[in-house]
């Protein structure tokens, strides 16, 4: 199947140097270790773009700054920036982000995935679809779509 | 145990069995003479579970309905006589189950929707069944002897995914709610032609500003509550009989009465009106809220007040809340955490 790429020549950005997360000073092994911005970013930075052999970090779709977290309220918000305004892959990328965080974070977390304001022609529609968990659940029961998501997520394991 | 104290909601049972999120619940309205309450639950594990109370007060799963739907079972609904259960699935079908010979048997499968079926509802007489789907359509089916179902109307009007359908408790008037933020009311014109007789929107009727997830009528049907992704509940005056043809100038219609806002801070997935006029809501903030009408403030029109908010009712989103018809103080809730919980409402719910 030949598909027209929605962004044929994406700009590839330089990767940020990977920081090693500092082990907490706390010696109590049973204390809950709060999840921080960098940890969330580490979960999603290596997700592969659906059409290019680059990671979402390579394409500046996600940065560390695109992650907001309130650990106390168990709330995570990821704001991603599609490579072009008419990117037809925006919902697929959002779905990959949601699935990855769903699988990586404890179930108490509420995750919101949004496109950056002004970055997409159908921003409101994409955001509404990504926040509708019923439609997300139905999408993930679609074997073709699930294959695409799994393929994009595969570099993030291991 | 109405001791005049503040209302309280006490968890009495936590029913485990679903292997995925529990989406929806339905109490059997007519479980049979001498039988205790019967609850059906369904979910992402593609099964329906039937829960019954034993004489000693414990609850157990008596039946698991499986191997019929091959995708998520999104919702379930009992016929008014309690003999049939309709289950709606992401597999684009609605199955009809009959309890006979001590077992649930799938006696019909309704096909026609292009994709996921989100909800089904039986009319008060039990002769009509409505279904709705992500394909934007609402279908009305007529039941004939021998478990034959005939589609008598395909209702087009919603511009997006239809989330839920609910028949009026007394009249053959159907309500549907949608991802297009609107509420539509449908009735037949006396010649078995079904039409949209009213559309409630944000711009025209103080309606919702995002997806409307659920709807519930009070017992006699003169009011209804809707809830939404906009984090509000809205109360509507539905006392006008929209099943009658309009006569004369300036016809009356259903109208907005009250908006309950600021009680949930994430999507409200479910609202349900008890026979004692307590409205329960369940939301993505894991909480259950209870509301009653403020009887003392009639001067400025009806208003509703929060009598209780149960934070952390579940470990994850609350997808469905349903009051038991045989016991108006018993509430059931279903959650993404896979459990179904039973609650007892105690204390006073009055002013």
Tab-separated table of C-alpha atoms in Angstrom:
chain	number	residue	atom	x	y	z
A	1	UNK	CA	0.000	0.000	0.000
A	2	UNK	CA	1.440	3.350	-1.010
A	3	UNK	CA	0.524	6.154	1.320
A	4	UNK	CA	1.279	9.772	0.851
A	5	UNK	CA	3.403	11.019	3.713
A	6	UNK	CA	1.827	13.908	5.542
A	7	UNK	CA	5.292	15.333	6.148
A	8	UNK	CA	7.755	14.073	3.532
A	9	UNK	CA	10.839	15.886	4.825
A	10	UNK	CA	10.683	16.329	8.556
A	11	UNK	CA	13.282	18.379	10.421
A	12	UNK	CA	15.359	16.170	12.659
A	13	UNK	CA	16.494	17.770	15.890
A	14	UNK	CA	19.482	17.017	18.011
A	15	UNK	CA	18.766	14.745	20.941
A	16	UNK	CA	19.177	16.128	24.402
A	17	UNK	CA	21.864	14.535	26.445
A	18	UNK	CA	20.395	11.856	28.625
A	19	UNK	CA	20.533	12.678	32.269
A	20	UNK	CA	20.684	9.859	34.743
A	21	UNK	CA	17.939	10.183	37.266
A	22	UNK	CA	19.323	10.657	40.753
A	23	UNK	CA	18.421	7.961	43.210
A	24	UNK	CA	16.412	9.532	46.012
A	25	UNK	CA	18.251	10.262	49.248
A	26	UNK	CA	15.503	8.549	51.170
A	27	UNK	CA	16.763	5.300	52.664
A	28	UNK	CA	13.338	3.985	53.507
A	29	UNK	CA	12.767	1.401	50.802
A	30	UNK	CA	9.062	1.323	51.425
A	31	UNK	CA	8.546	5.038	50.890
A	32	UNK	CA	6.670	5.817	47.710
A	33	UNK	CA	9.056	7.321	45.195
A	34	UNK	CA	7.432	10.214	43.409
A	35	UNK	CA	7.348	10.094	39.633
A	36	UNK	CA	8.884	13.150	37.972
A	37	UNK	CA	8.891	14.898	34.625
A	38	UNK	CA	12.074	13.216	33.378
A	39	UNK	CA	10.781	9.753	34.203
A	40	UNK	CA	7.618	10.381	32.160
A	41	UNK	CA	9.727	11.769	29.309
A	42	UNK	CA	11.929	8.674	29.411
A	43	UNK	CA	8.826	6.553	28.850
A	44	UNK	CA	7.792	8.397	25.690
A	45	UNK	CA	10.932	9.925	24.082
A	46	UNK	CA	11.815	6.781	22.089
A	47	UNK	CA	8.343	6.201	20.611
A	48	UNK	CA	8.833	5.902	16.840
A	49	UNK	CA	7.069	8.290	14.516
A	50	UNK	CA	4.331	6.425	12.545
A	51	UNK	CA	5.831	7.424	9.163
A	52	UNK	CA	9.549	8.074	9.730
A	53	UNK	CA	12.419	6.086	11.207
A	54	UNK	CA	12.853	8.748	13.866
A	55	UNK	CA	11.743	9.004	17.462
A	56	UNK	CA	9.240	11.566	18.710
A	57	UNK	CA	12.192	13.213	20.449
A	58	UNK	CA	14.179	13.390	17.179
A	59	UNK	CA	11.284	15.245	15.569
A	60	UNK	CA	10.658	17.532	18.562
A	61	UNK	CA	7.128	16.146	18.821
A	62	UNK	CA	7.782	15.712	22.541
A	63	UNK	CA	10.334	17.379	24.804
A	64	UNK	CA	10.885	17.177	28.531
A	65	UNK	CA	9.011	20.461	28.811
A	66	UNK	CA	5.948	18.958	27.139
A	67	UNK	CA	5.376	16.831	30.241
A	68	UNK	CA	3.525	18.256	33.241
A	69	UNK	CA	3.066	16.182	36.338
A	70	UNK	CA	1.338	16.623	39.658
A	71	UNK	CA	2.318	13.500	41.535
A	72	UNK	CA	0.238	14.386	44.564
A	73	UNK	CA	-2.935	14.531	42.452
A	74	UNK	CA	-1.750	11.603	40.260
A	75	UNK	CA	-2.169	13.768	37.197
A	76	UNK	CA	0.017	13.720	34.067
A	77	UNK	CA	-0.410	15.979	31.068
A	78	UNK	CA	1.543	15.576	27.843
A	79	UNK	CA	1.349	18.313	25.205
A	80	UNK	CA	2.797	17.168	21.887
A	81	UNK	CA	3.570	19.150	18.753
A	82	UNK	CA	2.772	17.499	15.402
A	83	UNK	CA	5.505	18.101	12.792
A	84	UNK	CA	3.082	19.866	10.438
A	85	UNK	CA	-0.263	21.588	10.959
A	86	UNK	CA	-2.169	19.128	8.802
A	87	UNK	CA	-0.504	16.000	10.143
A	88	UNK	CA	-2.947	13.149	9.578
A	89	UNK	CA	-0.958	11.106	12.078
A	90	UNK	CA	-1.695	13.370	15.047
A	91	UNK	CA	-4.320	11.070	16.575
A	92	UNK	CA	-2.110	8.003	16.056
A	93	UNK	CA	0.794	9.741	17.811
A	94	UNK	CA	-1.545	10.770	20.627
A	95	UNK	CA	-2.817	7.204	20.882
A	96	UNK	CA	0.782	5.895	21.127
A	97	UNK	CA	1.512	8.367	23.940
A	98	UNK	CA	-1.651	7.331	25.783
A	99	UNK	CA	-1.035	3.590	25.427
A	100	UNK	CA	2.593	3.883	26.478
A	101	UNK	CA	1.723	5.838	29.633
A	102	UNK	CA	-1.245	3.566	30.353
A	103	UNK	CA	1.158	0.618	30.358
A	104	UNK	CA	3.997	2.348	32.218
A	105	UNK	CA	2.300	4.257	35.010
A	106	UNK	CA	0.435	2.930	38.050
A	107	UNK	CA	-3.326	2.852	37.358
A	108	UNK	CA	-4.023	5.712	39.798
A	109	UNK	CA	-2.691	8.217	37.252
A	110	UNK	CA	-5.059	10.364	35.201
A	111	UNK	CA	-3.385	11.058	31.872
A	112	UNK	CA	-4.344	13.887	29.519
A	113	UNK	CA	-2.839	14.020	26.029
A	114	UNK	CA	-3.180	17.262	24.063
A	115	UNK	CA	-1.714	18.799	20.913
A	116	UNK	CA	0.115	22.057	21.549
A	117	UNK	CA	-2.153	25.091	21.093
A	118	UNK	CA	-1.948	26.393	17.527
A	119	UNK	CA	0.069	23.418	16.286
A	120	UNK	CA	-2.678	21.587	14.434
A	121	UNK	CA	-5.478	22.534	12.052
A	122	UNK	CA	-8.068	20.365	13.822
A	123	UNK	CA	-6.692	20.775	17.320
A	124	UNK	CA	-10.045	20.677	19.163
A	125	UNK	CA	-11.223	17.587	17.285
A	126	UNK	CA	-7.950	15.728	17.902
A	127	UNK	CA	-7.969	16.638	21.598
A	128	UNK	CA	-11.590	15.570	22.017
A	129	UNK	CA	-10.975	12.219	20.367
A	130	UNK	CA	-7.860	11.521	22.451
A	131	UNK	CA	-9.699	12.307	25.688
A	132	UNK	CA	-12.685	10.078	24.882
A	133	UNK	CA	-11.666	6.844	26.594
A	134	UNK	CA	-14.514	4.912	24.983
A	135	UNK	CA	-13.268	5.750	21.496
A	136	UNK	CA	-9.686	5.041	22.580
A	137	UNK	CA	-10.793	1.629	23.890
A	138	UNK	CA	-12.617	0.882	20.624
A	139	UNK	CA	-9.611	2.018	18.556
A	140	UNK	CA	-7.317	-0.311	20.487
A	141	UNK	CA	-9.605	-3.248	19.652
A	142	UNK	CA	-8.934	-2.546	15.976
A	143	UNK	CA	-6.140	-4.991	15.039
A	144	UNK	CA	-4.692	-2.805	12.258
A	145	UNK	CA	-4.477	0.258	14.440
A	146	UNK	CA	-3.104	-1.732	17.346
A	147	UNK	CA	-0.351	-3.111	15.052
A	148	UNK	CA	0.675	0.429	14.125
A	149	UNK	CA	0.727	1.469	17.788
A	150	UNK	CA	2.762	-1.597	18.807
A	151	UNK	CA	5.232	-0.928	16.011
A	152	UNK	CA	5.697	2.672	17.178
A	153	UNK	CA	6.092	1.590	20.792
A	154	UNK	CA	8.541	-1.263	20.133
A	155	UNK	CA	11.726	0.887	20.449
A	156	UNK	CA	10.595	1.986	23.920
A	157	UNK	CA	10.874	-1.423	25.515
A	158	UNK	CA	14.078	-2.866	26.879
B	1	UNK	CA	-32.037	3.749	59.180
B	2	UNK	CA	-33.196	7.296	58.719
B	3	UNK	CA	-31.977	8.835	61.939
B	4	UNK	CA	-32.101	12.419	60.775
B	5	UNK	CA	-28.317	12.634	60.618
B	6	UNK	CA	-26.233	13.657	57.631
B	7	UNK	CA	-26.407	11.429	54.581
B	8	UNK	CA	-23.750	8.769	54.313
B	9	UNK	CA	-22.838	6.275	51.616
B	10	UNK	CA	-21.453	3.044	52.990
B	11	UNK	CA	-19.730	0.439	50.821
B	12	UNK	CA	-21.387	-2.901	51.569
B	13	UNK	CA	-19.951	-5.173	48.861
B	14	UNK	CA	-17.155	-5.164	46.313
B	15	UNK	CA	-17.922	-7.613	43.480
B	16	UNK	CA	-14.852	-8.882	41.654
B	17	UNK	CA	-14.846	-10.995	38.518
B	18	UNK	CA	-14.410	-8.809	35.464
B	19	UNK	CA	-10.915	-9.130	33.992
B	20	UNK	CA	-11.024	-5.649	32.463
B	21	UNK	CA	-12.832	-2.369	33.096
B	22	UNK	CA	-16.497	-2.626	34.112
B	23	UNK	CA	-18.434	-0.341	31.784
B	24	UNK	CA	-22.063	-0.610	32.685
B	25	UNK	CA	-24.736	-1.964	35.049
B	26	UNK	CA	-28.435	-2.814	34.949
B	27	UNK	CA	-30.718	-3.881	37.803
B	28	UNK	CA	-33.440	-6.322	36.793
B	29	UNK	CA	-36.682	-4.332	37.283
B	30	UNK	CA	-38.717	-7.491	37.801
B	31	UNK	CA	-36.595	-10.336	39.162
B	32	UNK	CA	-39.652	-12.460	40.040
B	33	UNK	CA	-41.728	-13.084	43.156
B	34	UNK	CA	-39.622	-13.977	46.157
B	35	UNK	CA	-36.356	-13.402	44.330
B	36	UNK	CA	-33.858	-10.877	45.644
B	37	UNK	CA	-32.326	-8.121	43.545
B	38	UNK	CA	-30.464	-9.156	40.378
B	39	UNK	CA	-27.722	-7.027	38.817
B	40	UNK	CA	-26.086	-7.395	35.395
B	41	UNK	CA	-22.644	-5.921	34.709
B	42	UNK	CA	-20.580	-5.874	31.525
B	43	UNK	CA	-17.171	-4.747	30.424
B	44	UNK	CA	-13.980	-4.785	28.420
B	45	UNK	CA	-13.462	-8.515	29.014
B	46	UNK	CA	-16.358	-9.153	26.528
B	47	UNK	CA	-18.516	-10.784	29.211
B	48	UNK	CA	-21.724	-10.023	31.056
B	49	UNK	CA	-21.967	-11.113	34.672
B	50	UNK	CA	-25.185	-11.715	36.601
B	51	UNK	CA	-24.976	-11.002	40.331
B	52	UNK	CA	-27.477	-12.269	42.903
B	53	UNK	CA	-27.961	-11.861	46.631
B	54	UNK	CA	-28.073	-15.061	48.669
B	55	UNK	CA	-30.480	-15.400	51.629
B	56	UNK	CA	-27.562	-14.773	54.014
B	57	UNK	CA	-26.989	-11.354	52.410
B	58	UNK	CA	-23.822	-12.216	50.491
B	59	UNK	CA	-23.527	-11.580	46.748
B	60	UNK	CA	-22.258	-13.993	44.138
B	61	UNK	CA	-21.897	-14.208	40.390
B	62	UNK	CA	-24.571	-16.696	39.238
B	63	UNK	CA	-23.953	-16.561	35.484
B	64	UNK	CA	-21.275	-15.417	33.049
B	65	UNK	CA	-22.555	-14.624	29.560
B	66	UNK	CA	-19.617	-15.083	27.216
B	67	UNK	CA	-18.525	-16.316	23.778
B	68	UNK	CA	-21.228	-14.311	22.013
B	69	UNK	CA	-19.681	-10.879	21.719
B	70	UNK	CA	-16.119	-10.842	20.391
B	71	UNK	CA	-15.391	-7.282	21.519
B	72	UNK	CA	-16.137	-5.076	24.544
B	73	UNK	CA	-19.694	-5.263	25.890
B	74	UNK	CA	-20.415	-1.583	26.394
B	75	UNK	CA	-23.841	-1.694	28.055
B	76	UNK	CA	-26.750	-3.890	29.071
B	77	UNK	CA	-30.488	-3.352	29.591
B	78	UNK	CA	-33.300	-5.543	30.983
B	79	UNK	CA	-36.736	-5.612	29.388
B	80	UNK	CA	-39.485	-4.179	31.662
B	81	UNK	CA	-40.741	-7.697	32.532
B	82	UNK	CA	-37.206	-8.705	33.524
B	83	UNK	CA	-37.167	-11.722	31.210
B	84	UNK	CA	-34.840	-10.433	28.484
B	85	UNK	CA	-31.429	-8.775	28.640
B	86	UNK	CA	-30.088	-6.750	25.700
B	87	UNK	CA	-26.309	-6.367	25.492
B	88	UNK	CA	-24.603	-3.832	23.203
B	89	UNK	CA	-21.109	-4.421	21.957
B	90	UNK	CA	-18.237	-2.785	20.116
B	91	UNK	CA	-18.613	-5.760	17.723
B	92	UNK	CA	-21.499	-3.762	16.126
B	93	UNK	CA	-24.231	-6.115	17.381
B	94	UNK	CA	-26.816	-6.168	20.149
B	95	UNK	CA	-27.556	-9.593	21.616
B	96	UNK	CA	-30.856	-10.537	23.259
B	97	UNK	CA	-30.611	-13.037	26.106
B	98	UNK	CA	-33.467	-15.001	27.624
B	99	UNK	CA	-33.429	-16.705	30.992
B	100	UNK	CA	-34.898	-20.140	30.488
B	101	UNK	CA	-34.287	-23.541	31.965
B	102	UNK	CA	-31.947	-22.045	34.562
B	103	UNK	CA	-29.607	-20.614	31.921
B	104	UNK	CA	-29.181	-17.504	29.872
B	105	UNK	CA	-29.517	-18.241	26.198
B	106	UNK	CA	-28.766	-15.832	23.346
B	107	UNK	CA	-32.058	-15.863	21.398
B	108	UNK	CA	-31.399	-13.086	18.875
B	109	UNK	CA	-28.555	-10.979	17.496
B	110	UNK	CA	-29.441	-7.572	16.069
B	111	UNK	CA	-27.163	-6.521	13.242
B	112	UNK	CA	-27.166	-3.413	11.110
B	113	UNK	CA	-25.072	-0.739	12.750
B	114	UNK	CA	-21.867	0.026	10.871
B	115	UNK	CA	-19.665	0.029	13.953
B	116	UNK	CA	-19.659	0.002	17.767
B	117	UNK	CA	-23.074	-0.165	19.443
B	118	UNK	CA	-22.952	1.989	22.558
B	119	UNK	CA	-26.312	1.503	24.226
B	120	UNK	CA	-29.749	-0.132	24.060
B	121	UNK	CA	-33.020	0.728	25.806
B	122	UNK	CA	-36.455	-0.957	26.012
B	123	UNK	CA	-39.614	1.130	25.776
B	124	UNK	CA	-41.975	1.060	28.765
B	125	UNK	CA	-44.241	-1.496	27.069
B	126	UNK	CA	-41.299	-3.701	26.183
B	127	UNK	CA	-42.370	-3.880	22.536
B	128	UNK	CA	-39.699	-1.497	21.186
B	129	UNK	CA	-35.944	-1.570	21.577
B	130	UNK	CA	-33.692	1.351	20.626
B	131	UNK	CA	-29.972	1.030	19.884
B	132	UNK	CA	-27.326	3.653	19.058
B	133	UNK	CA	-23.846	3.562	17.609
B	134	UNK	CA	-20.673	5.387	16.659
B	135	UNK	CA	-22.167	5.369	13.131
B	136	UNK	CA	-24.258	8.414	14.345
B	137	UNK	CA	-27.556	6.574	13.963
B	138	UNK	CA	-30.276	5.480	16.352
B	139	UNK	CA	-32.280	2.387	15.352
B	140	UNK	CA	-35.699	1.407	16.650
B	141	UNK	CA	-36.574	-2.287	16.614
B	142	UNK	CA	-39.992	-3.803	17.046
B	143	UNK	CA	-40.299	-7.101	18.823
B	144	UNK	CA	-42.394	-9.829	17.203
B	145	UNK	CA	-43.273	-13.312	18.519
B	146	UNK	CA	-40.566	-15.934	18.166
B	147	UNK	CA	-37.728	-13.585	19.047
B	148	UNK	CA	-37.997	-11.783	15.748
B	149	UNK	CA	-36.836	-8.184	15.704
B	150	UNK	CA	-37.703	-5.832	12.866
B	151	UNK	CA	-35.998	-2.496	12.375
B	152	UNK	CA	-38.835	0.033	12.051
B	153	UNK	CA	-36.799	3.257	11.998
B	154	UNK	CA	-33.248	4.462	11.389
B	155	UNK	CA	-32.971	7.894	12.984
B	156	UNK	CA	-30.399	10.226	11.465
B	157	UNK	CA	-29.700	13.626	12.933
B	158	UNK	CA	-26.749	13.387	15.259
B	159	UNK	CA	-23.558	14.517	13.550
B	160	UNK	CA	-21.307	12.339	15.716
B	161	UNK	CA	-21.046	9.144	17.786
B	162	UNK	CA	-24.275	8.517	19.779
B	163	UNK	CA	-23.396	7.566	23.357
B	164	UNK	CA	-26.691	6.530	24.927
B	165	UNK	CA	-30.395	6.041	24.256
B	166	UNK	CA	-33.107	6.066	26.909
B	167	UNK	CA	-36.887	5.719	26.582
B	168	UNK	CA	-39.167	7.945	28.632
B	169	UNK	CA	-40.559	5.904	31.594
B	170	UNK	CA	-44.214	6.459	30.640
B	171	UNK	CA	-44.420	7.659	27.012
B	172	UNK	CA	-43.069	6.253	23.761
B	173	UNK	CA	-40.601	9.138	23.566
B	174	UNK	CA	-36.922	8.351	23.035
B	175	UNK	CA	-33.919	10.461	24.039
B	176	UNK	CA	-30.407	10.130	22.621
B	177	UNK	CA	-27.183	11.878	23.688
B	178	UNK	CA	-24.040	12.309	21.648
B	179	UNK	CA	-20.403	13.234	21.137
B	180	UNK	CA	-21.862	16.149	19.121
B	181	UNK	CA	-22.810	17.698	22.541
B	182	UNK	CA	-26.542	17.590	21.796
B	183	UNK	CA	-29.538	15.791	23.247
B	184	UNK	CA	-32.205	14.719	20.755
B	185	UNK	CA	-35.805	13.783	21.488
B	186	UNK	CA	-37.636	11.426	19.108
B	187	UNK	CA	-41.315	10.540	18.805
B	188	UNK	CA	-43.566	8.965	16.213
B	189	UNK	CA	-46.139	11.079	14.387
B	190	UNK	CA	-48.999	8.608	14.943
B	191	UNK	CA	-48.297	6.943	11.597
B	192	UNK	CA	-45.267	5.008	12.803
B	193	UNK	CA	-42.980	7.599	11.254
B	194	UNK	CA	-40.311	8.594	13.761
B	195	UNK	CA	-39.002	12.150	13.874
B	196	UNK	CA	-36.717	14.304	15.947
B	197	UNK	CA	-39.157	16.526	17.858
B	198	UNK	CA	-36.591	18.545	19.788
B	199	UNK	CA	-32.821	19.083	19.918
B	200	UNK	CA	-31.295	20.489	23.105
B	201	UNK	CA	-28.020	22.303	22.452
B	202	UNK	CA	-25.641	24.662	24.187
B	203	UNK	CA	-26.525	27.621	21.973
B	204	UNK	CA	-30.302	27.146	21.941
B	205	UNK	CA	-31.211	25.626	25.281
B	206	UNK	CA	-28.381	26.113	27.847
B	207	UNK	CA	-27.240	22.592	26.947
B	208	UNK	CA	-23.850	20.928	27.199
B	209	UNK	CA	-20.573	22.209	25.740
B	210	UNK	CA	-18.958	18.777	25.271
B	211	UNK	CA	-19.881	15.086	24.859
B	212	UNK	CA	-23.115	14.117	26.625
B	213	UNK	CA	-22.516	10.693	28.153
B	214	UNK	CA	-25.662	9.722	29.965
B	215	UNK	CA	-29.277	10.500	30.726
B	216	UNK	CA	-31.804	9.445	33.344
B	217	UNK	CA	-35.459	10.320	33.984
B	218	UNK	CA	-37.139	10.641	37.348
B	219	UNK	CA	-39.829	8.089	38.105
B	220	UNK	CA	-42.806	9.792	36.431
B	221	UNK	CA	-40.751	11.276	33.631
B	222	UNK	CA	-41.420	14.979	34.168
B	223	UNK	CA	-37.720	15.662	34.732
B	224	UNK	CA	-34.482	14.277	33.391
B	225	UNK	CA	-30.808	14.648	34.220
B	226	UNK	CA	-27.940	14.562	31.703
B	227	UNK	CA	-24.190	14.534	32.351
B	228	UNK	CA	-21.233	15.453	30.233
B	229	UNK	CA	-17.552	15.736	29.488
B	230	UNK	CA	-18.055	19.441	30.304
B	231	UNK	CA	-18.095	18.308	33.987
B	232	UNK	CA	-21.673	19.459	34.582
B	233	UNK	CA	-25.006	17.787	35.219
B	234	UNK	CA	-28.101	19.432	33.803
B	235	UNK	CA	-31.684	19.075	34.968
B	236	UNK	CA	-34.459	19.432	32.382
B	237	UNK	CA	-38.193	19.968	32.670
B	238	UNK	CA	-39.680	17.203	30.529
B	239	UNK	CA	-43.321	17.574	31.601
B	240	UNK	CA	-44.526	18.532	28.093
B	241	UNK	CA	-45.782	15.459	26.227
B	242	UNK	CA	-43.724	15.582	23.043
B	243	UNK	CA	-45.376	12.417	21.733
B	244	UNK	CA	-48.480	14.471	20.882
B	245	UNK	CA	-48.610	16.363	17.585
B	246	UNK	CA	-48.010	20.062	18.057
B	247	UNK	CA	-51.116	22.228	17.945
B	248	UNK	CA	-51.466	25.967	17.611
B	249	UNK	CA	-48.889	28.696	17.780
B	250	UNK	CA	-45.908	28.893	20.100
B	251	UNK	CA	-45.654	25.248	21.029
B	252	UNK	CA	-44.109	24.329	24.340
B	253	UNK	CA	-41.093	22.114	24.680
B	254	UNK	CA	-38.656	20.604	27.127
B	255	UNK	CA	-36.510	23.187	28.847
B	256	UNK	CA	-33.391	23.614	30.936
B	257	UNK	CA	-34.009	24.024	34.677
B	258	UNK	CA	-30.675	23.873	36.419
B	259	UNK	CA	-26.962	23.248	35.865
B	260	UNK	CA	-24.926	21.527	38.574
B	261	UNK	CA	-21.331	22.601	38.196
B	262	UNK	CA	-18.140	22.443	40.257
B	263	UNK	CA	-18.764	19.054	41.851
B	264	UNK	CA	-16.666	16.813	39.587
B	265	UNK	CA	-13.436	17.990	37.959
B	266	UNK	CA	-13.252	15.305	35.278
B	267	UNK	CA	-15.739	13.832	32.774
B	268	UNK	CA	-19.062	12.771	34.317
B	269	UNK	CA	-19.861	9.399	32.747
B	270	UNK	CA	-23.077	8.465	34.488
B	271	UNK	CA	-26.063	9.929	36.289
B	272	UNK	CA	-29.060	8.108	37.709
B	273	UNK	CA	-32.266	9.285	39.383
B	274	UNK	CA	-33.625	7.155	42.274
B	275	UNK	CA	-37.300	6.563	43.035
B	276	UNK	CA	-36.687	8.652	46.194
B	277	UNK	CA	-35.507	11.545	43.994
B	278	UNK	CA	-31.808	11.303	44.821
B	279	UNK	CA	-29.564	11.860	41.792
B	280	UNK	CA	-26.279	9.939	41.799
B	281	UNK	CA	-23.361	10.795	39.515
B	282	UNK	CA	-20.138	8.912	38.764
B	283	UNK	CA	-17.113	10.483	37.126
B	284	UNK	CA	-13.531	10.280	35.924
B	285	UNK	CA	-12.369	11.769	39.223
B	286	UNK	CA	-13.144	8.375	40.886
B	287	UNK	CA	-15.914	10.013	42.940
B	288	UNK	CA	-19.660	9.529	43.369
B	289	UNK	CA	-21.864	12.555	44.148
B	290	UNK	CA	-25.450	12.620	45.385
B	291	UNK	CA	-27.869	15.518	44.805
B	292	UNK	CA	-31.420	16.353	45.896
B	293	UNK	CA	-33.773	19.151	45.015
B	294	UNK	CA	-33.615	22.180	47.290
B	295	UNK	CA	-37.283	22.345	48.265
B	296	UNK	CA	-36.936	25.563	50.260
B	297	UNK	CA	-35.706	27.694	47.366
B	298	UNK	CA	-38.713	27.481	45.073
B	299	UNK	CA	-38.896	31.251	44.813
B	300	UNK	CA	-36.156	31.337	42.213
B	301	UNK	CA	-37.179	28.108	40.538
B	302	UNK	CA	-35.941	24.614	41.259
B	303	UNK	CA	-32.364	24.108	42.318
B	304	UNK	CA	-30.419	21.056	43.371
B	305	UNK	CA	-27.835	20.715	46.104
B	306	UNK	CA	-25.032	18.291	46.808
B	307	UNK	CA	-25.767	16.146	49.850
B	308	UNK	CA	-22.669	13.994	49.658
B	309	UNK	CA	-19.463	13.487	47.713
B	310	UNK	CA	-17.769	10.117	48.084
B	311	UNK	CA	-14.146	10.729	47.092
B	312	UNK	CA	-12.159	7.658	45.989
B	313	UNK	CA	-15.338	5.598	45.642
B	314	UNK	CA	-13.220	3.471	43.271
B	315	UNK	CA	-9.488	3.268	42.502
B	316	UNK	CA	-10.159	4.481	38.948
B	317	UNK	CA	-12.879	6.215	36.868
B	318	UNK	CA	-16.496	5.519	37.845
B	319	UNK	CA	-18.292	4.548	34.620
B	320	UNK	CA	-21.801	3.778	35.801
B	321	UNK	CA	-24.061	4.361	38.814
B	322	UNK	CA	-27.491	2.688	39.171
B	323	UNK	CA	-30.039	2.753	42.001
B	324	UNK	CA	-31.743	-0.553	42.781
B	325	UNK	CA	-35.472	-0.351	41.871
B	326	UNK	CA	-36.492	-2.690	44.706
B	327	UNK	CA	-34.391	-0.859	47.298
B	328	UNK	CA	-34.003	2.887	46.607
B	329	UNK	CA	-31.262	3.167	49.229
B	330	UNK	CA	-28.993	0.669	47.419
B	331	UNK	CA	-26.647	2.011	44.752
B	332	UNK	CA	-24.380	0.011	42.430
B	333	UNK	CA	-21.304	1.460	40.723
B	334	UNK	CA	-18.937	0.120	38.045
B	335	UNK	CA	-15.374	1.246	37.433
B	336	UNK	CA	-12.280	1.066	35.258
B	337	UNK	CA	-10.711	-0.740	38.254
B	338	UNK	CA	-12.794	-3.790	37.173
B	339	UNK	CA	-14.960	-3.903	40.283
B	340	UNK	CA	-18.654	-3.416	40.868
B	341	UNK	CA	-19.491	-1.933	44.265
B	342	UNK	CA	-22.725	-1.909	46.211
B	343	UNK	CA	-23.449	1.018	48.508
B	344	UNK	CA	-26.046	1.729	51.157
B	345	UNK	CA	-27.332	5.270	51.515
B	346	UNK	CA	-27.985	6.081	55.170
B	347	UNK	CA	-29.003	9.169	57.111
B	348	UNK	CA	-31.341	11.873	55.965
B	349	UNK	CA	-31.488	13.093	52.395
B	350	UNK	CA	-34.047	15.805	53.117
B	351	UNK	CA	-33.527	19.436	54.014
